[in-house]
Amino acid sequence: MDTSLIDFTPLVGMFLDGLFTALLGGAVYLGRRGLAAFEEKTGLQFDDQMKARVDDAIMHGVEYAKTKVKLMTPKEIVYNPRSAAVGIAADYVIESVPSALAYFGVTQDALLDKIEARLGIDLDLDGDIGGKPIVDPYKSAHENAA
């Protein structure tokens, strides 16, 4: 894996656990408030066993939702700040000198290649630097020696 990538995958599970714990607490609270309001409006009284069943149903519903969300969540959530850096630099140049870019016929793709060439890094991970294929100097030296 590229060392410039930021992997958020381990954080997603913790975030979902925290989110659904809070959701569960809120749902149980609202369920109890709903039962109390129902009892007050109708004059019916629910025993502790019925209240426990409602709590259990709410908890199982939230756990079911949590499982479904985790199954729908991508297995890997990765952010590439290098691509963001190229985008920010390109946006700056486009906003700063649009007429100069138009005059010289510099397209957005060409601009991205020029930024890469200036930095000497494959920032957008397209396999080339400044529009030229990446050459591994170690590999080239050994191929020429053979």
Short mmCIF file of N, CA, C and O in Angstrom, two decimals:
data_model
loop_
_atom_site.label_atom_id
_atom_site.label_comp_id
_atom_site.label_asym_id
_atom_site.label_seq_id
_atom_site.Cartn_x
_atom_site.Cartn_y
_atom_site.Cartn_z
N MET A 1 0.84 -1.19 0.00
CA MET A 1 0.00 0.00 0.00
C MET A 1 0.88 1.24 0.00
O MET A 1 1.89 1.30 0.67
N ASP A 2 0.47 2.23 -0.75
CA ASP A 2 1.19 3.50 -0.84
C ASP A 2 1.22 4.15 0.55
O ASP A 2 0.21 4.28 1.21
N THR A 3 2.41 4.61 0.97
CA THR A 3 2.53 5.19 2.30
C THR A 3 1.88 6.56 2.41
O THR A 3 1.67 7.06 3.52
N SER A 4 1.53 7.17 1.30
CA SER A 4 0.86 8.47 1.36
C SER A 4 -0.64 8.33 1.60
O SER A 4 -1.31 9.32 1.87
N LEU A 5 -1.17 7.13 1.49
CA LEU A 5 -2.59 6.92 1.70
C LEU A 5 -2.92 6.87 3.18
O LEU A 5 -2.16 6.34 3.98
N ILE A 6 -4.06 7.42 3.53
CA ILE A 6 -4.54 7.37 4.91
C ILE A 6 -5.68 6.38 4.97
O ILE A 6 -6.69 6.55 4.28
N ASP A 7 -5.53 5.35 5.78
CA ASP A 7 -6.52 4.29 5.87
C ASP A 7 -7.45 4.54 7.06
O ASP A 7 -7.03 4.47 8.21
N PHE A 8 -8.71 4.82 6.77
CA PHE A 8 -9.70 5.07 7.82
C PHE A 8 -10.48 3.81 8.18
O PHE A 8 -11.38 3.86 9.02
N THR A 9 -10.16 2.69 7.57
CA THR A 9 -10.92 1.46 7.77
C THR A 9 -11.03 1.06 9.24
O THR A 9 -12.13 0.74 9.70
N PRO A 10 -9.94 1.10 10.05
CA PRO A 10 -10.09 0.69 11.46
C PRO A 10 -11.02 1.62 12.25
O PRO A 10 -11.64 1.19 13.23
N LEU A 11 -11.12 2.85 11.85
CA LEU A 11 -11.95 3.81 12.59
C LEU A 11 -13.44 3.63 12.32
O LEU A 11 -14.27 4.00 13.14
N VAL A 12 -13.77 3.05 11.17
CA VAL A 12 -15.18 2.93 10.80
C VAL A 12 -15.93 2.04 11.78
O VAL A 12 -17.03 2.39 12.22
N GLY A 13 -15.34 0.92 12.15
CA GLY A 13 -16.00 0.01 13.09
C GLY A 13 -16.25 0.68 14.43
O GLY A 13 -17.34 0.57 15.00
N MET A 14 -15.24 1.40 14.92
CA MET A 14 -15.40 2.10 16.20
C MET A 14 -16.46 3.19 16.09
O MET A 14 -17.26 3.38 17.00
N PHE A 15 -16.45 3.91 14.98
CA PHE A 15 -17.44 4.97 14.78
C PHE A 15 -18.85 4.39 14.75
O PHE A 15 -19.76 4.92 15.41
N LEU A 16 -19.04 3.29 14.01
CA LEU A 16 -20.37 2.68 13.93
C LEU A 16 -20.82 2.15 15.28
O LEU A 16 -21.99 2.28 15.65
N ASP A 17 -19.89 1.55 16.04
CA ASP A 17 -20.24 1.07 17.38
C ASP A 17 -20.71 2.22 18.27
O ASP A 17 -21.73 2.11 18.96
N GLY A 18 -19.99 3.32 18.25
CA GLY A 18 -20.38 4.48 19.05
C GLY A 18 -21.70 5.07 18.60
O GLY A 18 -22.56 5.42 19.42
N LEU A 19 -21.86 5.18 17.28
CA LEU A 19 -23.10 5.72 16.73
C LEU A 19 -24.31 4.88 17.13
O LEU A 19 -25.33 5.41 17.59
N PHE A 20 -24.18 3.58 16.99
CA PHE A 20 -25.32 2.72 17.29
C PHE A 20 -25.55 2.57 18.79
O PHE A 20 -26.68 2.33 19.21
N THR A 21 -24.53 2.73 19.60
CA THR A 21 -24.73 2.75 21.05
C THR A 21 -25.57 3.96 21.44
O THR A 21 -26.52 3.86 22.23
N ALA A 22 -25.24 5.10 20.86
CA ALA A 22 -26.02 6.32 21.12
C ALA A 22 -27.43 6.17 20.58
O ALA A 22 -28.41 6.55 21.24
N LEU A 23 -27.56 5.60 19.38
CA LEU A 23 -28.88 5.38 18.79
C LEU A 23 -29.72 4.44 19.64
O LEU A 23 -30.91 4.67 19.85
N LEU A 24 -29.09 3.39 20.16
CA LEU A 24 -29.80 2.45 21.02
C LEU A 24 -30.30 3.14 22.28
O LEU A 24 -31.46 2.95 22.67
N GLY A 25 -29.44 3.92 22.92
CA GLY A 25 -29.87 4.64 24.12
C GLY A 25 -31.04 5.56 23.83
O GLY A 25 -32.02 5.60 24.59
N GLY A 26 -30.98 6.29 22.73
CA GLY A 26 -32.07 7.18 22.35
C GLY A 26 -33.34 6.42 22.02
O GLY A 26 -34.45 6.84 22.41
N ALA A 27 -33.21 5.31 21.32
CA ALA A 27 -34.39 4.52 20.94
C ALA A 27 -35.07 3.91 22.16
O ALA A 27 -36.30 3.90 22.26
N VAL A 28 -34.29 3.39 23.10
CA VAL A 28 -34.87 2.82 24.32
C VAL A 28 -35.57 3.92 25.13
O VAL A 28 -36.69 3.73 25.61
N TYR A 29 -34.93 5.09 25.23
CA TYR A 29 -35.55 6.20 25.95
C TYR A 29 -36.88 6.60 25.31
O TYR A 29 -37.89 6.75 26.00
N LEU A 30 -36.87 6.74 23.98
CA LEU A 30 -38.10 7.12 23.29
C LEU A 30 -39.16 6.03 23.39
O LEU A 30 -40.36 6.34 23.51
N GLY A 31 -38.73 4.78 23.35
CA GLY A 31 -39.69 3.67 23.52
C GLY A 31 -40.35 3.69 24.89
O GLY A 31 -41.57 3.52 25.01
N ARG A 32 -39.57 3.93 25.92
CA ARG A 32 -40.13 4.01 27.28
C ARG A 32 -41.05 5.21 27.42
O ARG A 32 -42.10 5.13 28.07
N ARG A 33 -40.64 6.35 26.84
CA ARG A 33 -41.50 7.54 26.90
C ARG A 33 -42.80 7.30 26.14
O ARG A 33 -43.86 7.73 26.56
N GLY A 34 -42.71 6.60 25.02
CA GLY A 34 -43.90 6.28 24.24
C GLY A 34 -44.86 5.38 25.00
O GLY A 34 -46.07 5.59 24.99
N LEU A 35 -44.30 4.38 25.69
CA LEU A 35 -45.16 3.50 26.50
C LEU A 35 -45.81 4.27 27.65
O LEU A 35 -47.00 4.07 27.94
N ALA A 36 -45.05 5.13 28.29
CA ALA A 36 -45.59 5.92 29.39
C ALA A 36 -46.71 6.83 28.89
O ALA A 36 -47.76 6.96 29.54
N ALA A 37 -46.51 7.44 27.72
CA ALA A 37 -47.55 8.30 27.16
C ALA A 37 -48.78 7.48 26.78
O ALA A 37 -49.92 7.92 27.01
N PHE A 38 -48.56 6.30 26.24
CA PHE A 38 -49.68 5.42 25.88
C PHE A 38 -50.46 5.02 27.13
O PHE A 38 -51.69 5.01 27.12
N GLU A 39 -49.73 4.66 28.19
CA GLU A 39 -50.39 4.30 29.46
C GLU A 39 -51.21 5.47 29.99
O GLU A 39 -52.34 5.29 30.45
N GLU A 40 -50.66 6.65 29.91
CA GLU A 40 -51.33 7.84 30.43
C GLU A 40 -52.60 8.16 29.62
O GLU A 40 -53.64 8.49 30.19
N LYS A 41 -52.51 8.04 28.30
CA LYS A 41 -53.66 8.36 27.43
C LYS A 41 -54.78 7.34 27.55
O LYS A 41 -55.95 7.70 27.53
N THR A 42 -54.39 6.05 27.62
CA THR A 42 -55.41 5.00 27.60
C THR A 42 -55.82 4.54 28.99
O THR A 42 -56.87 3.91 29.13
N GLY A 43 -55.04 4.80 29.98
CA GLY A 43 -55.33 4.32 31.33
C GLY A 43 -54.92 2.87 31.53
O GLY A 43 -55.13 2.31 32.60
N LEU A 44 -54.34 2.24 30.50
CA LEU A 44 -53.84 0.87 30.63
C LEU A 44 -52.51 0.88 31.35
O LEU A 44 -51.74 1.83 31.25
N GLN A 45 -52.21 -0.19 32.04
CA GLN A 45 -50.94 -0.33 32.72
C GLN A 45 -50.22 -1.57 32.18
O GLN A 45 -50.78 -2.65 32.14
N PHE A 46 -48.99 -1.36 31.73
CA PHE A 46 -48.18 -2.47 31.25
C PHE A 46 -47.32 -2.97 32.39
O PHE A 46 -46.78 -2.19 33.18
N ASP A 47 -47.21 -4.30 32.48
CA ASP A 47 -46.36 -4.84 33.54
C ASP A 47 -44.89 -4.78 33.10
O ASP A 47 -44.57 -4.44 31.97
N ASP A 48 -44.00 -5.09 34.05
CA ASP A 48 -42.56 -5.00 33.79
C ASP A 48 -42.12 -5.94 32.67
O ASP A 48 -41.20 -5.64 31.92
N GLN A 49 -42.80 -7.09 32.57
CA GLN A 49 -42.44 -8.05 31.52
C GLN A 49 -42.74 -7.46 30.13
O GLN A 49 -41.93 -7.60 29.21
N MET A 50 -43.87 -6.78 29.98
CA MET A 50 -44.21 -6.18 28.69
C MET A 50 -43.22 -5.06 28.36
O MET A 50 -42.78 -4.93 27.21
N LYS A 51 -42.85 -4.26 29.34
CA LYS A 51 -41.88 -3.18 29.12
C LYS A 51 -40.53 -3.75 28.71
O LYS A 51 -39.84 -3.20 27.84
N ALA A 52 -40.12 -4.86 29.34
CA ALA A 52 -38.86 -5.51 29.00
C ALA A 52 -38.89 -6.04 27.57
O ALA A 52 -37.89 -5.98 26.85
N ARG A 53 -40.06 -6.56 27.15
CA ARG A 53 -40.18 -7.06 25.77
C ARG A 53 -40.03 -5.92 24.75
O ARG A 53 -39.40 -6.09 23.72
N VAL A 54 -40.63 -4.79 25.06
CA VAL A 54 -40.49 -3.63 24.17
C VAL A 54 -39.03 -3.19 24.10
O VAL A 54 -38.49 -2.94 23.02
N ASP A 55 -38.36 -3.13 25.25
CA ASP A 55 -36.94 -2.77 25.29
C ASP A 55 -36.12 -3.75 24.45
O ASP A 55 -35.24 -3.35 23.68
N ASP A 56 -36.40 -5.05 24.62
CA ASP A 56 -35.67 -6.07 23.86
C ASP A 56 -35.91 -5.92 22.36
O ASP A 56 -34.98 -6.05 21.56
N ALA A 57 -37.15 -5.66 21.98
CA ALA A 57 -37.47 -5.49 20.55
C ALA A 57 -36.71 -4.29 19.98
O ALA A 57 -36.17 -4.36 18.86
N ILE A 58 -36.64 -3.21 20.73
CA ILE A 58 -35.92 -2.03 20.27
C ILE A 58 -34.43 -2.35 20.14
O ILE A 58 -33.79 -2.02 19.14
N MET A 59 -33.87 -3.02 21.15
CA MET A 59 -32.44 -3.37 21.10
C MET A 59 -32.12 -4.29 19.93
O MET A 59 -31.13 -4.08 19.23
N HIS A 60 -32.99 -5.28 19.69
CA HIS A 60 -32.75 -6.19 18.56
C HIS A 60 -32.88 -5.45 17.23
O HIS A 60 -32.13 -5.73 16.28
N GLY A 61 -33.82 -4.52 17.14
CA GLY A 61 -33.97 -3.73 15.92
C GLY A 61 -32.74 -2.89 15.64
O GLY A 61 -32.27 -2.81 14.49
N VAL A 62 -32.19 -2.26 16.67
CA VAL A 62 -30.99 -1.44 16.48
C VAL A 62 -29.79 -2.32 16.13
O VAL A 62 -28.99 -1.98 15.26
N GLU A 63 -29.65 -3.46 16.76
CA GLU A 63 -28.55 -4.38 16.43
C GLU A 63 -28.67 -4.89 15.00
O GLU A 63 -27.67 -5.04 14.30
N TYR A 64 -29.91 -5.16 14.56
CA TYR A 64 -30.14 -5.60 13.18
C TYR A 64 -29.71 -4.49 12.21
O TYR A 64 -29.01 -4.76 11.23
N ALA A 65 -30.09 -3.26 12.50
CA ALA A 65 -29.71 -2.13 11.66
C ALA A 65 -28.18 -1.98 11.63
O ALA A 65 -27.59 -1.72 10.58
N LYS A 66 -27.55 -2.13 12.78
CA LYS A 66 -26.09 -2.02 12.87
C LYS A 66 -25.41 -3.07 11.99
O LYS A 66 -24.47 -2.77 11.25
N THR A 67 -25.92 -4.29 12.03
CA THR A 67 -25.36 -5.36 11.21
C THR A 67 -25.52 -5.05 9.73
O THR A 67 -24.59 -5.22 8.94
N LYS A 68 -26.70 -4.58 9.34
CA LYS A 68 -26.95 -4.24 7.94
C LYS A 68 -26.03 -3.12 7.47
O LYS A 68 -25.48 -3.17 6.37
N VAL A 69 -25.86 -2.09 8.29
CA VAL A 69 -25.00 -0.96 7.92
C VAL A 69 -23.56 -1.42 7.78
O VAL A 69 -22.85 -1.04 6.85
N LYS A 70 -23.08 -2.26 8.69
CA LYS A 70 -21.71 -2.76 8.61
C LYS A 70 -21.50 -3.60 7.35
O LYS A 70 -20.43 -3.55 6.74
N LEU A 71 -22.52 -4.34 6.93
CA LEU A 71 -22.40 -5.14 5.71
C LEU A 71 -22.37 -4.25 4.46
O LEU A 71 -21.74 -4.58 3.47
N MET A 72 -23.04 -3.10 4.52
CA MET A 72 -23.08 -2.19 3.38
C MET A 72 -21.86 -1.26 3.34
O MET A 72 -21.59 -0.64 2.32
N THR A 73 -21.12 -1.16 4.44
CA THR A 73 -19.96 -0.28 4.50
C THR A 73 -18.82 -0.87 3.68
O THR A 73 -18.55 -2.06 3.76
N PRO A 74 -18.13 -0.05 2.89
CA PRO A 74 -17.00 -0.58 2.11
C PRO A 74 -15.96 -1.22 3.02
O PRO A 74 -15.75 -0.78 4.15
N LYS A 75 -15.31 -2.25 2.50
CA LYS A 75 -14.31 -2.97 3.28
C LYS A 75 -13.08 -2.13 3.54
O LYS A 75 -12.36 -2.34 4.51
N GLU A 76 -12.82 -1.17 2.65
CA GLU A 76 -11.63 -0.33 2.79
C GLU A 76 -12.01 1.12 2.49
O GLU A 76 -12.61 1.41 1.47
N ILE A 77 -11.68 2.00 3.41
CA ILE A 77 -11.93 3.42 3.22
C ILE A 77 -10.58 4.12 3.32
O ILE A 77 -10.00 4.23 4.39
N VAL A 78 -10.10 4.57 2.16
CA VAL A 78 -8.76 5.13 2.06
C VAL A 78 -8.86 6.52 1.44
O VAL A 78 -9.64 6.75 0.52
N TYR A 79 -8.06 7.43 1.96
CA TYR A 79 -8.00 8.80 1.44
C TYR A 79 -6.59 9.07 0.96
O TYR A 79 -5.62 8.74 1.64
N ASN A 80 -6.48 9.66 -0.21
CA ASN A 80 -5.17 9.98 -0.78
C ASN A 80 -4.97 11.50 -0.73
O ASN A 80 -5.49 12.23 -1.58
N PRO A 81 -4.22 12.00 0.25
CA PRO A 81 -4.02 13.45 0.35
C PRO A 81 -3.20 14.01 -0.80
O PRO A 81 -3.30 15.19 -1.10
N ARG A 82 -2.42 13.18 -1.47
CA ARG A 82 -1.64 13.67 -2.60
C ARG A 82 -2.56 14.12 -3.72
O ARG A 82 -2.35 15.15 -4.35
N SER A 83 -3.61 13.32 -3.99
CA SER A 83 -4.56 13.72 -5.03
C SER A 83 -5.24 15.02 -4.65
O SER A 83 -5.50 15.87 -5.50
N ALA A 84 -5.54 15.17 -3.37
CA ALA A 84 -6.15 16.41 -2.91
C ALA A 84 -5.20 17.58 -3.10
O ALA A 84 -5.62 18.67 -3.49
N ALA A 85 -3.91 17.35 -2.86
CA ALA A 85 -2.92 18.42 -3.02
C ALA A 85 -2.84 18.85 -4.48
O ALA A 85 -2.76 20.05 -4.78
N VAL A 86 -2.87 17.91 -5.40
CA VAL A 86 -2.85 18.24 -6.81
C VAL A 86 -4.11 19.03 -7.18
O VAL A 86 -4.04 20.04 -7.88
N GLY A 87 -5.24 18.59 -6.69
CA GLY A 87 -6.49 19.29 -6.99
C GLY A 87 -6.49 20.71 -6.48
O GLY A 87 -6.92 21.64 -7.18
N ILE A 88 -5.99 20.91 -5.27
CA ILE A 88 -5.93 22.26 -4.70
C ILE A 88 -4.98 23.14 -5.51
O ILE A 88 -5.30 24.29 -5.82
N ALA A 89 -3.82 22.59 -5.86
CA ALA A 89 -2.87 23.36 -6.66
C ALA A 89 -3.45 23.70 -8.02
O ALA A 89 -3.34 24.83 -8.50
N ALA A 90 -4.11 22.74 -8.66
CA ALA A 90 -4.70 22.99 -9.98
C ALA A 90 -5.81 24.03 -9.89
O ALA A 90 -5.89 24.93 -10.73
N ASP A 91 -6.66 23.91 -8.88
CA ASP A 91 -7.74 24.90 -8.71
C ASP A 91 -7.17 26.30 -8.52
O ASP A 91 -7.69 27.27 -9.07
N TYR A 92 -6.11 26.40 -7.75
CA TYR A 92 -5.48 27.70 -7.51
C TYR A 92 -4.98 28.31 -8.82
O TYR A 92 -5.23 29.47 -9.12
N VAL A 93 -4.30 27.49 -9.61
CA VAL A 93 -3.76 27.98 -10.87
C VAL A 93 -4.90 28.36 -11.82
O VAL A 93 -4.86 29.42 -12.47
N ILE A 94 -5.92 27.53 -11.91
CA ILE A 94 -7.05 27.79 -12.80
C ILE A 94 -7.76 29.09 -12.42
O ILE A 94 -8.13 29.89 -13.29
N GLU A 95 -7.94 29.31 -11.12
CA GLU A 95 -8.61 30.52 -10.66
C GLU A 95 -7.71 31.76 -10.79
O GLU A 95 -8.20 32.86 -11.01
N SER A 96 -6.40 31.57 -10.66
CA SER A 96 -5.47 32.70 -10.68
C SER A 96 -5.20 33.24 -12.08
O SER A 96 -5.14 34.46 -12.28
N VAL A 97 -5.00 32.33 -13.03
CA VAL A 97 -4.59 32.78 -14.37
C VAL A 97 -5.37 32.04 -15.48
O VAL A 97 -4.77 31.41 -16.35
N PRO A 98 -6.67 32.15 -15.48
CA PRO A 98 -7.44 31.41 -16.49
C PRO A 98 -7.15 31.88 -17.92
O PRO A 98 -7.09 31.07 -18.85
N SER A 99 -6.94 33.18 -18.09
CA SER A 99 -6.69 33.68 -19.45
C SER A 99 -5.33 33.20 -19.97
O SER A 99 -5.20 32.89 -21.17
N ALA A 100 -4.34 33.12 -19.11
CA ALA A 100 -3.02 32.64 -19.54
C ALA A 100 -3.10 31.16 -19.93
O ALA A 100 -2.50 30.74 -20.93
N LEU A 101 -3.84 30.37 -19.15
CA LEU A 101 -3.99 28.95 -19.50
C LEU A 101 -4.69 28.80 -20.85
O LEU A 101 -4.29 27.98 -21.67
N ALA A 102 -5.74 29.61 -21.05
CA ALA A 102 -6.46 29.55 -22.33
C ALA A 102 -5.56 29.98 -23.48
O ALA A 102 -5.57 29.37 -24.56
N TYR A 103 -4.78 31.03 -23.27
CA TYR A 103 -3.88 31.55 -24.32
C TYR A 103 -2.88 30.50 -24.77
O TYR A 103 -2.62 30.32 -25.96
N PHE A 104 -2.30 29.78 -23.78
CA PHE A 104 -1.30 28.76 -24.11
C PHE A 104 -1.92 27.39 -24.39
O PHE A 104 -1.21 26.43 -24.67
N GLY A 105 -3.23 27.27 -24.29
CA GLY A 105 -3.91 26.01 -24.58
C GLY A 105 -3.65 24.92 -23.56
O GLY A 105 -3.62 23.74 -23.91
N VAL A 106 -3.45 25.30 -22.31
CA VAL A 106 -3.17 24.31 -21.26
C VAL A 106 -4.49 23.77 -20.73
O VAL A 106 -5.29 24.51 -20.16
N THR A 107 -4.72 22.48 -20.94
CA THR A 107 -5.93 21.84 -20.42
C THR A 107 -5.71 21.46 -18.96
O THR A 107 -4.59 21.52 -18.44
N GLN A 108 -6.79 21.03 -18.31
CA GLN A 108 -6.68 20.64 -16.91
C GLN A 108 -5.76 19.43 -16.75
O GLN A 108 -4.94 19.39 -15.83
N ASP A 109 -5.87 18.45 -17.65
CA ASP A 109 -4.99 17.28 -17.58
C ASP A 109 -3.53 17.68 -17.77
O ASP A 109 -2.64 17.18 -17.07
N ALA A 110 -3.28 18.57 -18.71
CA ALA A 110 -1.91 19.03 -18.94
C ALA A 110 -1.40 19.78 -17.72
O ALA A 110 -0.22 19.66 -17.36
N LEU A 111 -2.28 20.55 -17.09
CA LEU A 111 -1.89 21.29 -15.89
C LEU A 111 -1.51 20.33 -14.76
O LEU A 111 -0.50 20.51 -14.08
N LEU A 112 -2.29 19.27 -14.60
CA LEU A 112 -1.97 18.28 -13.56
C LEU A 112 -0.62 17.62 -13.85
O LEU A 112 0.18 17.41 -12.93
N ASP A 113 -0.37 17.32 -15.12
CA ASP A 113 0.93 16.74 -15.48
C ASP A 113 2.07 17.71 -15.19
O ASP A 113 3.15 17.31 -14.73
N LYS A 114 1.85 18.99 -15.42
CA LYS A 114 2.90 19.99 -15.16
C LYS A 114 3.18 20.11 -13.66
O LYS A 114 4.32 20.26 -13.24
N ILE A 115 2.13 20.03 -12.86
CA ILE A 115 2.32 20.08 -11.40
C ILE A 115 3.10 18.86 -10.94
O ILE A 115 4.02 18.96 -10.13
N GLU A 116 2.74 17.68 -11.46
CA GLU A 116 3.48 16.46 -11.13
C GLU A 116 4.95 16.57 -11.53
O GLU A 116 5.84 16.20 -10.78
N ALA A 117 5.17 17.07 -12.75
CA ALA A 117 6.55 17.20 -13.24
C ALA A 117 7.35 18.14 -12.35
O ALA A 117 8.52 17.88 -12.05
N ARG A 118 6.74 19.21 -11.92
CA ARG A 118 7.43 20.18 -11.06
C ARG A 118 7.79 19.53 -9.72
O ARG A 118 8.88 19.74 -9.20
N LEU A 119 6.87 18.71 -9.18
CA LEU A 119 7.12 18.07 -7.88
C LEU A 119 7.91 16.77 -8.02
O LEU A 119 8.52 16.31 -7.06
N GLY A 120 7.86 16.15 -9.20
CA GLY A 120 8.58 14.90 -9.42
C GLY A 120 7.96 13.71 -8.72
O GLY A 120 8.63 12.74 -8.40
N ILE A 121 6.64 13.78 -8.51
CA ILE A 121 5.93 12.71 -7.80
C ILE A 121 4.65 12.39 -8.58
O ILE A 121 3.98 13.28 -9.08
N ASP A 122 4.31 11.11 -8.64
CA ASP A 122 3.06 10.70 -9.28
C ASP A 122 1.92 10.96 -8.29
O ASP A 122 1.46 10.08 -7.58
N LEU A 123 1.46 12.18 -8.27
CA LEU A 123 0.48 12.59 -7.27
C LEU A 123 -0.91 12.04 -7.53
O LEU A 123 -1.63 11.71 -6.60
N ASP A 124 -1.31 11.95 -8.78
CA ASP A 124 -2.66 11.47 -9.05
C ASP A 124 -2.70 9.95 -9.27
O ASP A 124 -3.73 9.40 -9.62
N LEU A 125 -1.57 9.29 -9.06
CA LEU A 125 -1.44 7.83 -9.12
C LEU A 125 -1.93 7.25 -10.45
O LEU A 125 -2.55 6.20 -10.49
N ASP A 126 -1.63 7.97 -11.56
CA ASP A 126 -2.03 7.47 -12.87
C ASP A 126 -0.90 6.70 -13.56
O ASP A 126 -1.02 6.32 -14.71
N GLY A 127 0.19 6.48 -12.86
CA GLY A 127 1.29 5.67 -13.40
C GLY A 127 2.32 6.46 -14.16
O GLY A 127 3.23 5.88 -14.75
N ASP A 128 2.18 7.78 -14.21
CA ASP A 128 3.21 8.58 -14.87
C ASP A 128 3.46 9.86 -14.06
O ASP A 128 2.68 10.22 -13.21
N ILE A 129 4.59 10.46 -14.35
CA ILE A 129 4.94 11.75 -13.73
C ILE A 129 5.08 12.76 -14.85
O ILE A 129 5.92 12.59 -15.73
N GLY A 130 4.22 13.76 -14.83
CA GLY A 130 4.27 14.78 -15.87
C GLY A 130 3.99 14.25 -17.25
O GLY A 130 4.52 14.75 -18.24
N GLY A 131 3.18 13.19 -17.35
CA GLY A 131 2.83 12.63 -18.65
C GLY A 131 3.83 11.62 -19.19
O GLY A 131 3.64 11.08 -20.26
N LYS A 132 4.92 11.38 -18.43
CA LYS A 132 5.93 10.41 -18.87
C LYS A 132 5.89 9.21 -17.94
O LYS A 132 5.77 9.35 -16.73
N PRO A 133 6.01 8.00 -18.51
CA PRO A 133 5.98 6.79 -17.67
C PRO A 133 7.05 6.83 -16.59
O PRO A 133 8.15 7.36 -16.79
N ILE A 134 6.70 6.28 -15.44
CA ILE A 134 7.65 6.21 -14.33
C ILE A 134 8.72 5.18 -14.67
O ILE A 134 8.41 4.06 -15.06
N VAL A 135 9.96 5.57 -14.52
CA VAL A 135 11.08 4.67 -14.80
C VAL A 135 11.76 4.36 -13.48
O VAL A 135 12.12 5.26 -12.72
N ASP A 136 11.93 3.07 -13.21
CA ASP A 136 12.62 2.64 -12.01
C ASP A 136 14.12 2.63 -12.34
O ASP A 136 14.58 1.80 -13.13
N PRO A 137 14.91 3.56 -11.74
CA PRO A 137 16.33 3.63 -12.10
C PRO A 137 17.08 2.35 -11.75
O PRO A 137 18.02 1.95 -12.45
N TYR A 138 16.70 1.67 -10.70
CA TYR A 138 17.36 0.42 -10.30
C TYR A 138 17.14 -0.64 -11.37
O TYR A 138 18.07 -1.31 -11.82
N LYS A 139 15.88 -0.75 -11.82
CA LYS A 139 15.54 -1.75 -12.83
C LYS A 139 16.24 -1.43 -14.15
O LYS A 139 16.77 -2.31 -14.82
N SER A 140 16.24 -0.16 -14.54
CA SER A 140 16.88 0.27 -15.80
C SER A 140 18.37 -0.03 -15.78
O SER A 140 18.93 -0.50 -16.77
N ALA A 141 19.03 0.22 -14.67
CA ALA A 141 20.47 -0.01 -14.56
C ALA A 141 20.79 -1.50 -14.71
O ALA A 141 21.78 -1.86 -15.33
N HIS A 142 19.95 -2.35 -14.12
CA HIS A 142 20.22 -3.78 -14.20
C HIS A 142 19.88 -4.37 -15.57
O HIS A 142 20.50 -5.33 -16.01
N GLU A 143 18.89 -3.79 -16.26
CA GLU A 143 18.56 -4.26 -17.60
C GLU A 143 19.68 -3.90 -18.58
O GLU A 143 20.03 -4.67 -19.48
N ASN A 144 20.26 -2.71 -18.42
CA ASN A 144 21.34 -2.26 -19.30
C ASN A 144 22.63 -3.07 -19.05
O ASN A 144 23.42 -3.27 -19.97
N ALA A 145 22.84 -3.53 -17.81
CA ALA A 145 24.04 -4.29 -17.48
C ALA A 145 23.99 -5.71 -18.04
O ALA A 145 25.01 -6.33 -18.27
N ALA A 146 22.80 -6.22 -18.25
CA ALA A 146 22.64 -7.61 -18.69
C ALA A 146 22.87 -7.84 -20.13
O ALA A 146 23.17 -7.23 -21.00
#
